[in-house]
Amino acid sequence: MSGKSNKDYELLSAYLDEEVSLEQKQEIEKKLAASADLRNKLEELKQLKKVNNSSFKQLPESPYFESVLNQKIKETKKQRHNLRIFVPAYGLGILSIIVILLLKFNPSILDNAFDNRNTNIAGLYNSNLKPFLFAANLSNEDIFNFAFYKQLPLDNNNKQYLQLGMDKTGREYFEIKKDSFKRRKNNLEKFALALGLNKKQKSEVDSIIKVYADELQEQILVNDKNTLAVSQNLFDYNRALATDLLTFAAKANKNKFKKIMPAGLTVVNNKATSIVIKEIRTKNSSITPQYVFINEDTIFTEPYTIDKEKIKKEIRLFKERAKKNVKIFKNYSVNIKIDSNVAMIKTKRYWNDGLIVSLDSNSFHVKLPVVSDLKIKLPELDSLVMELNKARENFKEFSYSFPKKFPQFKGKFKFNFSDSAKDFNFNFQKFEIDSILKHNFLLLDSLKSKNWYQYKFNDDSIKKFLNKMPKILKEFQWKNRDDELKILKEDMKKLKKEMKEMKKKLGQPKKKIKT
Amino acid sequence: MPDPQILKLDDDFTLVKRFIDGEESAFNQLVVRHKEKVRNIIYITINHADFVDDIAQDVFVKVYRNLHHFRFESQFSTWIYRITINKCKDHLRKIKVRRMFIPLMDSFDKADQFKNETEESDTSKIVRDAISKLPKKLKIPLLLKDIEGFSYQEIAESVECEIGTVKSRIFRAREKLKFFLMPYKTEIFK
């Protein structure tokens, strides 16, 4: 190798293998012509290659190669099949180990995952929420009825309303109902009349109502994704408003207040009353309120902070436009699609976030979880709630006051109406549509108002309703009053026609009968 | 040695596609087309005829299992030769490890046997033994070139390295082989 580098020999080796470019080939051949050493090296490499090439004998053929291979492939398939059977078991085992390890080292991972999920869902639905009660254009009468009847109209066409309530176990609920009842009217006026309020006192009642009306706007929200959000604070506002109004009534006219609220009512004397009103309102402004979000897809609870300034701005804008008769808020109605989720709710009831949901064609009913972790303990709230409920019952009876001189019927069916001041007994001779009509006409004359109901239940509700009724009422055939009147009118027309015909016949000269 | 079959790239791809589509017999055709080349590579690499068929069958079993994942980015032959060479390397590694645990007497016997064999005057045997002493990374490119007639490009793809590296390794293999065969120069290079 003297005088020649390894690089040259490497290139010579490649030249022998015909793996050089044309330029390299020419260069090597030039060098080969000039160098005997290189020529010797090339010869040496050629011999080596030749020896290598002839060193391996021909490999004998393997006649059974394919058949053995096929057998091996079959065995492999079997093994793989056997292993595949256990794949779910291995998977479950590995998954269990991962879950155990995760929970051991990070026990809060599941809670966090659920929280994140809830936050994500909430984020999807709670954007751009606006006060909903714009749509209802609430009057003072509506707010007053909210205090005493726990009802809020949800739209301006009396199609839906929100009903608050409390079940026997003390669990609060709200219902979104179709307005099958006629909306109560003139209760605020009656309240003022019964108390003999002067103009100044009336305006004071109005101002109390106005304060709550503004705050109520924040309690029911809606957005363009058809999400309705109902604050759980609505119940507290309801209590505070009723208590506030009763306290005012007691102060305004003590004697007359006793006449309309004579049930030994102590709600206004309760020392805690004023504190409770104050605390409820402070609580609502200091704690992020929990809202129930209702959507066509889901229902869940989530704390939600409202932008008070934004809402104030919205209210101002709405009022300005309302003056100019510009309709900025389209009517909203809570429509729950009857899909598989709702079918499940219908049959089983539905639990979610501690909510109990049930619905039929008349109402959407949501029972709320009992909130146990209130940061502020309201003093004497339980006793206040009881007294307030008593007061409400009395107030209902006051607003439906029956005539004192109600005619007495003798019969099997009795209806006792008790007031702390007086008892009224209504005895119906027989429970027939005629007597009910007569009774209603009498009521109409005496009250000069229209405070009866027309029951227009759908099938599912009427079934539940009838199941709870005494046997006598179950067997009774419920008829619509208007229909009955129509039939009566038609019957009267027929009778009139028959009478006319009879008169005609009587006016005709008598035919002589031949004997 | 049997004449290498003339294999067309398209034919291999068609057979692979047919196998992927569920035609099992296509695999048998692939085996027929490539088995001799695979067996030869194994034979020259491990220098032992006894294990050739076992290793070749392992190669085809692996091909059968993985054929669904074949990406048609390289020639099928390159892919199967790469698998073959890897299987050979595995085998040689196993042999090396096994030798470390052979009982002392056995190793003596083997050594004697080896000695007796090398004393044979068969020049082919001498060359094969000399080649077997080469390190794997030099031996395989040399054999693929000199025996199987692979191009540098094919060798580079089969052993997964650069063409320049192949060129260098083949030259170094030849140099070392020349060194090993120096004592038998007169017998071999007549």
Short mmCIF file of N, CA, C and O in Angstrom, two decimals, chain A residues 300-392:
data_model
loop_
_atom_site.label_atom_id
_atom_site.label_comp_id
_atom_site.label_asym_id
_atom_site.label_seq_id
_atom_site.Cartn_x
_atom_site.Cartn_y
_atom_site.Cartn_z
N PHE A 300 -79.08 21.42 35.37
CA PHE A 300 -78.01 21.27 36.36
C PHE A 300 -77.95 22.54 37.22
O PHE A 300 -78.55 23.56 36.87
N THR A 301 -77.24 22.42 38.35
CA THR A 301 -77.07 23.60 39.20
C THR A 301 -75.63 24.06 39.12
O THR A 301 -74.72 23.24 38.96
N GLU A 302 -75.42 25.34 39.25
CA GLU A 302 -74.07 25.88 39.14
C GLU A 302 -74.07 27.28 39.75
O GLU A 302 -75.01 28.05 39.51
N PRO A 303 -73.05 27.62 40.55
CA PRO A 303 -72.99 29.01 41.03
C PRO A 303 -72.74 29.94 39.84
O PRO A 303 -71.95 29.62 38.95
N TYR A 304 -73.41 31.05 39.83
CA TYR A 304 -73.25 31.96 38.69
C TYR A 304 -73.26 33.41 39.20
O TYR A 304 -74.17 33.81 39.92
N THR A 305 -72.23 34.13 38.83
CA THR A 305 -72.15 35.53 39.26
C THR A 305 -72.69 36.41 38.15
O THR A 305 -72.23 36.33 37.01
N ILE A 306 -73.66 37.20 38.51
CA ILE A 306 -74.23 38.07 37.48
C ILE A 306 -73.51 39.42 37.48
O ILE A 306 -73.03 39.88 38.51
N ASP A 307 -73.45 39.99 36.33
CA ASP A 307 -72.85 41.31 36.19
C ASP A 307 -73.94 42.34 36.45
O ASP A 307 -74.74 42.67 35.57
N LYS A 308 -73.98 42.82 37.71
CA LYS A 308 -75.08 43.70 38.11
C LYS A 308 -75.14 44.96 37.27
O LYS A 308 -76.22 45.43 36.91
N GLU A 309 -73.96 45.49 36.96
CA GLU A 309 -73.92 46.74 36.17
C GLU A 309 -74.51 46.51 34.78
O GLU A 309 -75.28 47.33 34.28
N LYS A 310 -74.16 45.36 34.22
CA LYS A 310 -74.64 45.04 32.88
C LYS A 310 -76.16 44.90 32.90
O LYS A 310 -76.86 45.38 31.99
N ILE A 311 -76.63 44.24 33.95
CA ILE A 311 -78.09 44.03 34.05
C ILE A 311 -78.81 45.37 34.22
O ILE A 311 -79.85 45.61 33.60
N LYS A 312 -78.23 46.23 35.05
CA LYS A 312 -78.83 47.55 35.24
C LYS A 312 -78.94 48.27 33.89
O LYS A 312 -79.94 48.91 33.57
N LYS A 313 -77.85 48.16 33.13
CA LYS A 313 -77.80 48.79 31.81
C LYS A 313 -78.89 48.22 30.90
O LYS A 313 -79.59 48.95 30.20
N GLU A 314 -79.02 46.90 30.96
CA GLU A 314 -80.05 46.23 30.14
C GLU A 314 -81.44 46.73 30.53
O GLU A 314 -82.28 46.98 29.67
N ILE A 315 -81.65 46.81 31.85
CA ILE A 315 -82.97 47.25 32.32
C ILE A 315 -83.26 48.67 31.81
O ILE A 315 -84.36 48.96 31.32
N ARG A 316 -82.23 49.54 31.93
CA ARG A 316 -82.41 50.93 31.50
C ARG A 316 -82.74 50.99 30.01
O ARG A 316 -83.67 51.64 29.58
N LEU A 317 -81.97 50.21 29.25
CA LEU A 317 -82.17 50.18 27.81
C LEU A 317 -83.57 49.67 27.47
O LEU A 317 -84.27 50.21 26.61
N PHE A 318 -83.97 48.63 28.21
CA PHE A 318 -85.28 48.04 27.95
C PHE A 318 -86.38 49.07 28.22
O PHE A 318 -87.31 49.21 27.42
N LYS A 319 -86.23 49.76 29.35
CA LYS A 319 -87.27 50.74 29.70
C LYS A 319 -87.35 51.85 28.66
O LYS A 319 -88.44 52.28 28.28
N GLU A 320 -86.16 52.31 28.24
CA GLU A 320 -86.14 53.38 27.22
C GLU A 320 -86.85 52.93 25.95
O GLU A 320 -87.66 53.64 25.38
N ARG A 321 -86.54 51.72 25.54
CA ARG A 321 -87.13 51.23 24.29
C ARG A 321 -88.61 50.93 24.46
O ARG A 321 -89.38 51.05 23.52
N ALA A 322 -88.94 50.44 25.68
CA ALA A 322 -90.35 50.13 25.93
C ALA A 322 -91.21 51.39 25.77
O ALA A 322 -92.34 51.34 25.29
N LYS A 323 -90.63 52.54 26.21
CA LYS A 323 -91.35 53.80 26.08
C LYS A 323 -91.60 54.12 24.60
O LYS A 323 -92.63 54.66 24.22
N LYS A 324 -90.61 53.77 23.79
CA LYS A 324 -90.75 54.06 22.35
C LYS A 324 -91.47 52.94 21.60
O LYS A 324 -91.47 52.89 20.37
N ASN A 325 -92.00 51.99 22.39
CA ASN A 325 -92.71 50.84 21.81
C ASN A 325 -91.84 50.00 20.88
O ASN A 325 -92.30 49.48 19.87
N VAL A 326 -90.54 49.92 21.24
CA VAL A 326 -89.68 49.07 20.41
C VAL A 326 -89.56 47.72 21.12
O VAL A 326 -89.18 47.64 22.28
N LYS A 327 -89.93 46.69 20.40
CA LYS A 327 -89.92 45.37 21.03
C LYS A 327 -88.52 44.78 20.90
O LYS A 327 -88.04 44.49 19.80
N ILE A 328 -87.79 44.70 22.04
CA ILE A 328 -86.41 44.19 21.93
C ILE A 328 -86.30 42.77 22.48
O ILE A 328 -85.29 42.13 22.33
N PHE A 329 -87.33 42.33 23.12
CA PHE A 329 -87.23 41.00 23.72
C PHE A 329 -88.32 40.12 23.16
O PHE A 329 -89.50 40.37 23.35
N LYS A 330 -87.90 39.11 22.44
CA LYS A 330 -88.93 38.22 21.89
C LYS A 330 -89.44 37.30 23.01
O LYS A 330 -88.72 36.97 23.94
N ASN A 331 -90.65 36.91 22.87
CA ASN A 331 -91.26 36.08 23.91
C ASN A 331 -90.58 34.72 24.01
O ASN A 331 -90.24 34.12 23.01
N TYR A 332 -90.41 34.32 25.23
CA TYR A 332 -89.71 33.07 25.49
C TYR A 332 -90.68 32.11 26.15
O TYR A 332 -91.46 32.51 27.00
N SER A 333 -90.63 30.88 25.74
CA SER A 333 -91.41 29.89 26.48
C SER A 333 -90.53 28.68 26.73
O SER A 333 -89.66 28.36 25.92
N VAL A 334 -90.70 28.05 27.87
CA VAL A 334 -89.84 26.93 28.23
C VAL A 334 -90.37 25.70 27.50
O VAL A 334 -91.43 25.18 27.81
N ASN A 335 -89.62 25.31 26.50
CA ASN A 335 -90.04 24.15 25.72
C ASN A 335 -89.10 22.99 26.00
O ASN A 335 -87.91 23.09 25.76
N ILE A 336 -89.62 21.95 26.53
CA ILE A 336 -88.79 20.77 26.78
C ILE A 336 -89.12 19.75 25.69
O ILE A 336 -90.26 19.32 25.57
N LYS A 337 -88.10 19.41 24.93
CA LYS A 337 -88.33 18.46 23.84
C LYS A 337 -88.60 17.07 24.40
O LYS A 337 -87.92 16.64 25.31
N ILE A 338 -89.55 16.41 23.84
CA ILE A 338 -89.85 15.04 24.30
C ILE A 338 -88.92 14.10 23.55
O ILE A 338 -89.25 13.55 22.52
N ASP A 339 -87.71 13.97 24.06
CA ASP A 339 -86.79 12.99 23.49
C ASP A 339 -86.56 11.90 24.53
O ASP A 339 -87.29 11.83 25.51
N SER A 340 -85.53 11.09 24.30
CA SER A 340 -85.35 9.96 25.21
C SER A 340 -85.06 10.40 26.64
O SER A 340 -85.50 9.77 27.59
N ASN A 341 -84.32 11.51 26.79
CA ASN A 341 -84.02 11.98 28.15
C ASN A 341 -85.29 12.34 28.89
O ASN A 341 -85.48 11.99 30.04
N VAL A 342 -86.13 13.07 28.19
CA VAL A 342 -87.36 13.53 28.85
C VAL A 342 -88.30 12.37 29.09
O VAL A 342 -88.99 12.32 30.11
N ALA A 343 -88.28 11.39 28.18
CA ALA A 343 -89.11 10.20 28.40
C ALA A 343 -88.69 9.53 29.70
O ALA A 343 -89.54 9.07 30.47
N MET A 344 -87.38 9.53 29.95
CA MET A 344 -86.88 8.94 31.19
C MET A 344 -87.37 9.75 32.39
O MET A 344 -87.78 9.20 33.40
N ILE A 345 -87.34 11.07 32.23
CA ILE A 345 -87.83 11.93 33.31
C ILE A 345 -89.30 11.63 33.57
O ILE A 345 -89.74 11.50 34.70
N LYS A 346 -90.06 11.47 32.49
CA LYS A 346 -91.50 11.28 32.63
C LYS A 346 -91.82 10.01 33.41
O LYS A 346 -92.71 9.99 34.23
N THR A 347 -91.07 8.97 33.11
CA THR A 347 -91.42 7.70 33.73
C THR A 347 -90.81 7.53 35.12
O THR A 347 -91.43 7.01 36.02
N LYS A 348 -89.58 8.00 35.28
CA LYS A 348 -88.86 7.66 36.52
C LYS A 348 -88.67 8.83 37.47
O LYS A 348 -88.35 8.64 38.63
N ARG A 349 -88.78 10.01 36.98
CA ARG A 349 -88.25 11.19 37.66
C ARG A 349 -86.75 11.22 37.38
O ARG A 349 -86.16 10.20 37.05
N TYR A 350 -86.18 12.33 37.56
CA TYR A 350 -84.79 12.46 37.14
C TYR A 350 -83.99 13.16 38.22
O TYR A 350 -84.37 14.21 38.69
N TRP A 351 -82.87 12.55 38.59
CA TRP A 351 -82.03 13.14 39.62
C TRP A 351 -80.77 13.72 38.97
O TRP A 351 -80.12 13.02 38.21
N ASN A 352 -80.48 14.91 39.25
CA ASN A 352 -79.24 15.49 38.73
C ASN A 352 -78.84 16.63 39.65
O ASN A 352 -79.64 17.51 39.93
N ASP A 353 -77.61 16.61 40.12
CA ASP A 353 -77.13 17.64 41.05
C ASP A 353 -78.05 17.79 42.25
O ASP A 353 -78.26 18.88 42.76
N GLY A 354 -78.65 16.71 42.68
CA GLY A 354 -79.56 16.80 43.83
C GLY A 354 -80.92 17.34 43.47
O GLY A 354 -81.75 17.56 44.34
N LEU A 355 -81.15 17.54 42.19
CA LEU A 355 -82.46 18.04 41.75
C LEU A 355 -83.39 16.86 41.53
O LEU A 355 -82.95 15.80 41.11
N ILE A 356 -84.66 17.07 41.82
CA ILE A 356 -85.63 16.04 41.43
C ILE A 356 -86.55 16.70 40.42
O ILE A 356 -87.17 17.73 40.70
N VAL A 357 -86.56 16.12 39.25
CA VAL A 357 -87.31 16.75 38.17
C VAL A 357 -88.47 15.85 37.76
O VAL A 357 -88.29 14.64 37.64
N SER A 358 -89.62 16.40 37.59
CA SER A 358 -90.71 15.62 37.01
C SER A 358 -91.52 16.55 36.12
O SER A 358 -91.52 17.76 36.32
N LEU A 359 -92.13 15.98 35.13
CA LEU A 359 -92.91 16.85 34.26
C LEU A 359 -94.06 16.09 33.62
O LEU A 359 -94.03 14.87 33.50
N ASP A 360 -95.10 16.82 33.30
CA ASP A 360 -96.14 16.28 32.46
C ASP A 360 -96.50 17.37 31.46
O ASP A 360 -95.79 18.35 31.34
N SER A 361 -97.58 17.19 30.78
CA SER A 361 -97.87 18.16 29.73
C SER A 361 -98.29 19.52 30.29
O SER A 361 -98.35 20.51 29.56
N ASN A 362 -98.58 19.59 31.58
CA ASN A 362 -98.98 20.87 32.17
C ASN A 362 -97.87 21.62 32.86
O ASN A 362 -97.89 22.84 32.95
N SER A 363 -96.92 20.85 33.41
CA SER A 363 -95.92 21.56 34.22
C SER A 363 -94.55 20.88 34.17
O SER A 363 -94.44 19.69 33.85
N PHE A 364 -93.56 21.67 34.48
CA PHE A 364 -92.18 21.20 34.60
C PHE A 364 -91.78 21.48 36.04
O PHE A 364 -91.74 22.64 36.46
N HIS A 365 -91.57 20.42 36.79
CA HIS A 365 -91.45 20.54 38.24
C HIS A 365 -90.02 20.22 38.67
O HIS A 365 -89.50 19.17 38.33
N VAL A 366 -89.40 21.13 39.40
CA VAL A 366 -88.01 20.92 39.85
C VAL A 366 -87.93 21.09 41.36
O VAL A 366 -88.24 22.16 41.88
N LYS A 367 -87.57 20.00 42.03
CA LYS A 367 -87.34 20.11 43.47
C LYS A 367 -85.87 20.38 43.70
O LYS A 367 -85.00 19.69 43.14
N LEU A 368 -85.58 21.34 44.56
CA LEU A 368 -84.19 21.76 44.74
C LEU A 368 -83.55 21.04 45.90
O LEU A 368 -84.24 20.62 46.83
N PRO A 369 -82.24 20.89 45.87
CA PRO A 369 -81.59 20.25 47.02
C PRO A 369 -81.67 21.13 48.25
O PRO A 369 -81.71 22.36 48.12
N VAL A 370 -81.71 20.51 49.41
CA VAL A 370 -81.73 21.31 50.64
C VAL A 370 -80.32 21.85 50.83
O VAL A 370 -79.36 21.09 50.89
N VAL A 371 -80.20 23.14 50.87
CA VAL A 371 -78.87 23.74 50.99
C VAL A 371 -78.45 23.67 52.45
O VAL A 371 -79.07 24.28 53.32
N SER A 372 -77.39 22.88 52.70
CA SER A 372 -77.00 22.68 54.10
C SER A 372 -75.81 23.56 54.48
O SER A 372 -75.55 23.80 55.64
N ASP A 373 -75.06 24.03 53.50
CA ASP A 373 -73.83 24.74 53.83
C ASP A 373 -73.95 26.26 53.66
O ASP A 373 -73.10 26.90 53.07
N LEU A 374 -75.04 26.79 54.18
CA LEU A 374 -75.19 28.25 54.12
C LEU A 374 -74.15 28.90 55.01
O LEU A 374 -73.95 28.48 56.15
N LYS A 375 -73.48 29.90 54.48
CA LYS A 375 -72.44 30.54 55.28
C LYS A 375 -73.07 31.44 56.35
O LYS A 375 -72.55 31.62 57.44
N ILE A 376 -74.19 32.04 55.99
CA ILE A 376 -74.88 32.90 56.97
C ILE A 376 -76.07 32.14 57.51
O ILE A 376 -76.91 31.65 56.74
N LYS A 377 -76.13 32.03 58.82
CA LYS A 377 -77.29 31.36 59.41
C LYS A 377 -78.36 32.40 59.67
O LYS A 377 -78.15 33.38 60.38
N LEU A 378 -79.49 32.19 59.04
CA LEU A 378 -80.57 33.17 59.23
C LEU A 378 -81.27 32.90 60.56
O LEU A 378 -81.69 31.77 60.81
N PRO A 379 -81.37 33.92 61.40
CA PRO A 379 -81.98 33.70 62.71
C PRO A 379 -83.47 33.42 62.60
O PRO A 379 -84.18 34.08 61.86
N GLU A 380 -83.92 32.44 63.32
CA GLU A 380 -85.35 32.15 63.45
C GLU A 380 -86.04 31.99 62.10
O GLU A 380 -87.22 32.26 61.97
N LEU A 381 -85.31 31.55 61.12
CA LEU A 381 -85.92 31.47 59.78
C LEU A 381 -87.04 30.43 59.75
O LEU A 381 -88.09 30.65 59.16
N ASP A 382 -86.82 29.32 60.47
CA ASP A 382 -87.83 28.25 60.44
C ASP A 382 -89.16 28.73 61.00
O ASP A 382 -90.22 28.52 60.41
N SER A 383 -89.10 29.41 62.16
CA SER A 383 -90.35 29.88 62.77
C SER A 383 -90.99 30.94 61.87
O SER A 383 -92.21 30.97 61.70
N LEU A 384 -90.14 31.74 61.26
CA LEU A 384 -90.67 32.79 60.37
C LEU A 384 -91.38 32.17 59.17
O LEU A 384 -92.47 32.59 58.78
N VAL A 385 -90.75 31.13 58.62
CA VAL A 385 -91.35 30.47 57.44
C VAL A 385 -92.73 29.92 57.80
O VAL A 385 -93.70 30.08 57.07
N MET A 386 -92.83 29.30 58.98
CA MET A 386 -94.11 28.72 59.40
C MET A 386 -95.17 29.80 59.53
O MET A 386 -96.30 29.67 59.05
N GLU A 387 -94.79 30.88 60.21
CA GLU A 387 -95.75 31.96 60.43
C GLU A 387 -96.14 32.63 59.12
O GLU A 387 -97.30 33.00 58.91
N LEU A 388 -95.15 32.75 58.24
CA LEU A 388 -95.40 33.37 56.95
C LEU A 388 -96.39 32.52 56.14
O LEU A 388 -97.31 33.05 55.51
N ASN A 389 -96.20 31.20 56.22
CA ASN A 389 -97.12 30.31 55.50
C ASN A 389 -98.54 30.45 56.03
O ASN A 389 -99.49 30.47 55.26
N LYS A 390 -98.66 30.55 57.37
CA LYS A 390 -100.00 30.74 57.97
C LYS A 390 -100.60 32.03 57.45
O LYS A 390 -101.77 32.09 57.05
N ALA A 391 -99.79 33.07 57.47
CA ALA A 391 -100.26 34.38 57.01
C ALA A 391 -100.71 34.32 55.55
O ALA A 391 -101.73 34.89 55.18
N ARG A 392 -99.94 33.59 54.76
CA ARG A 392 -100.29 33.48 53.35
C ARG A 392 -101.65 32.81 53.17
O ARG A 392 -102.47 33.23 52.38
#
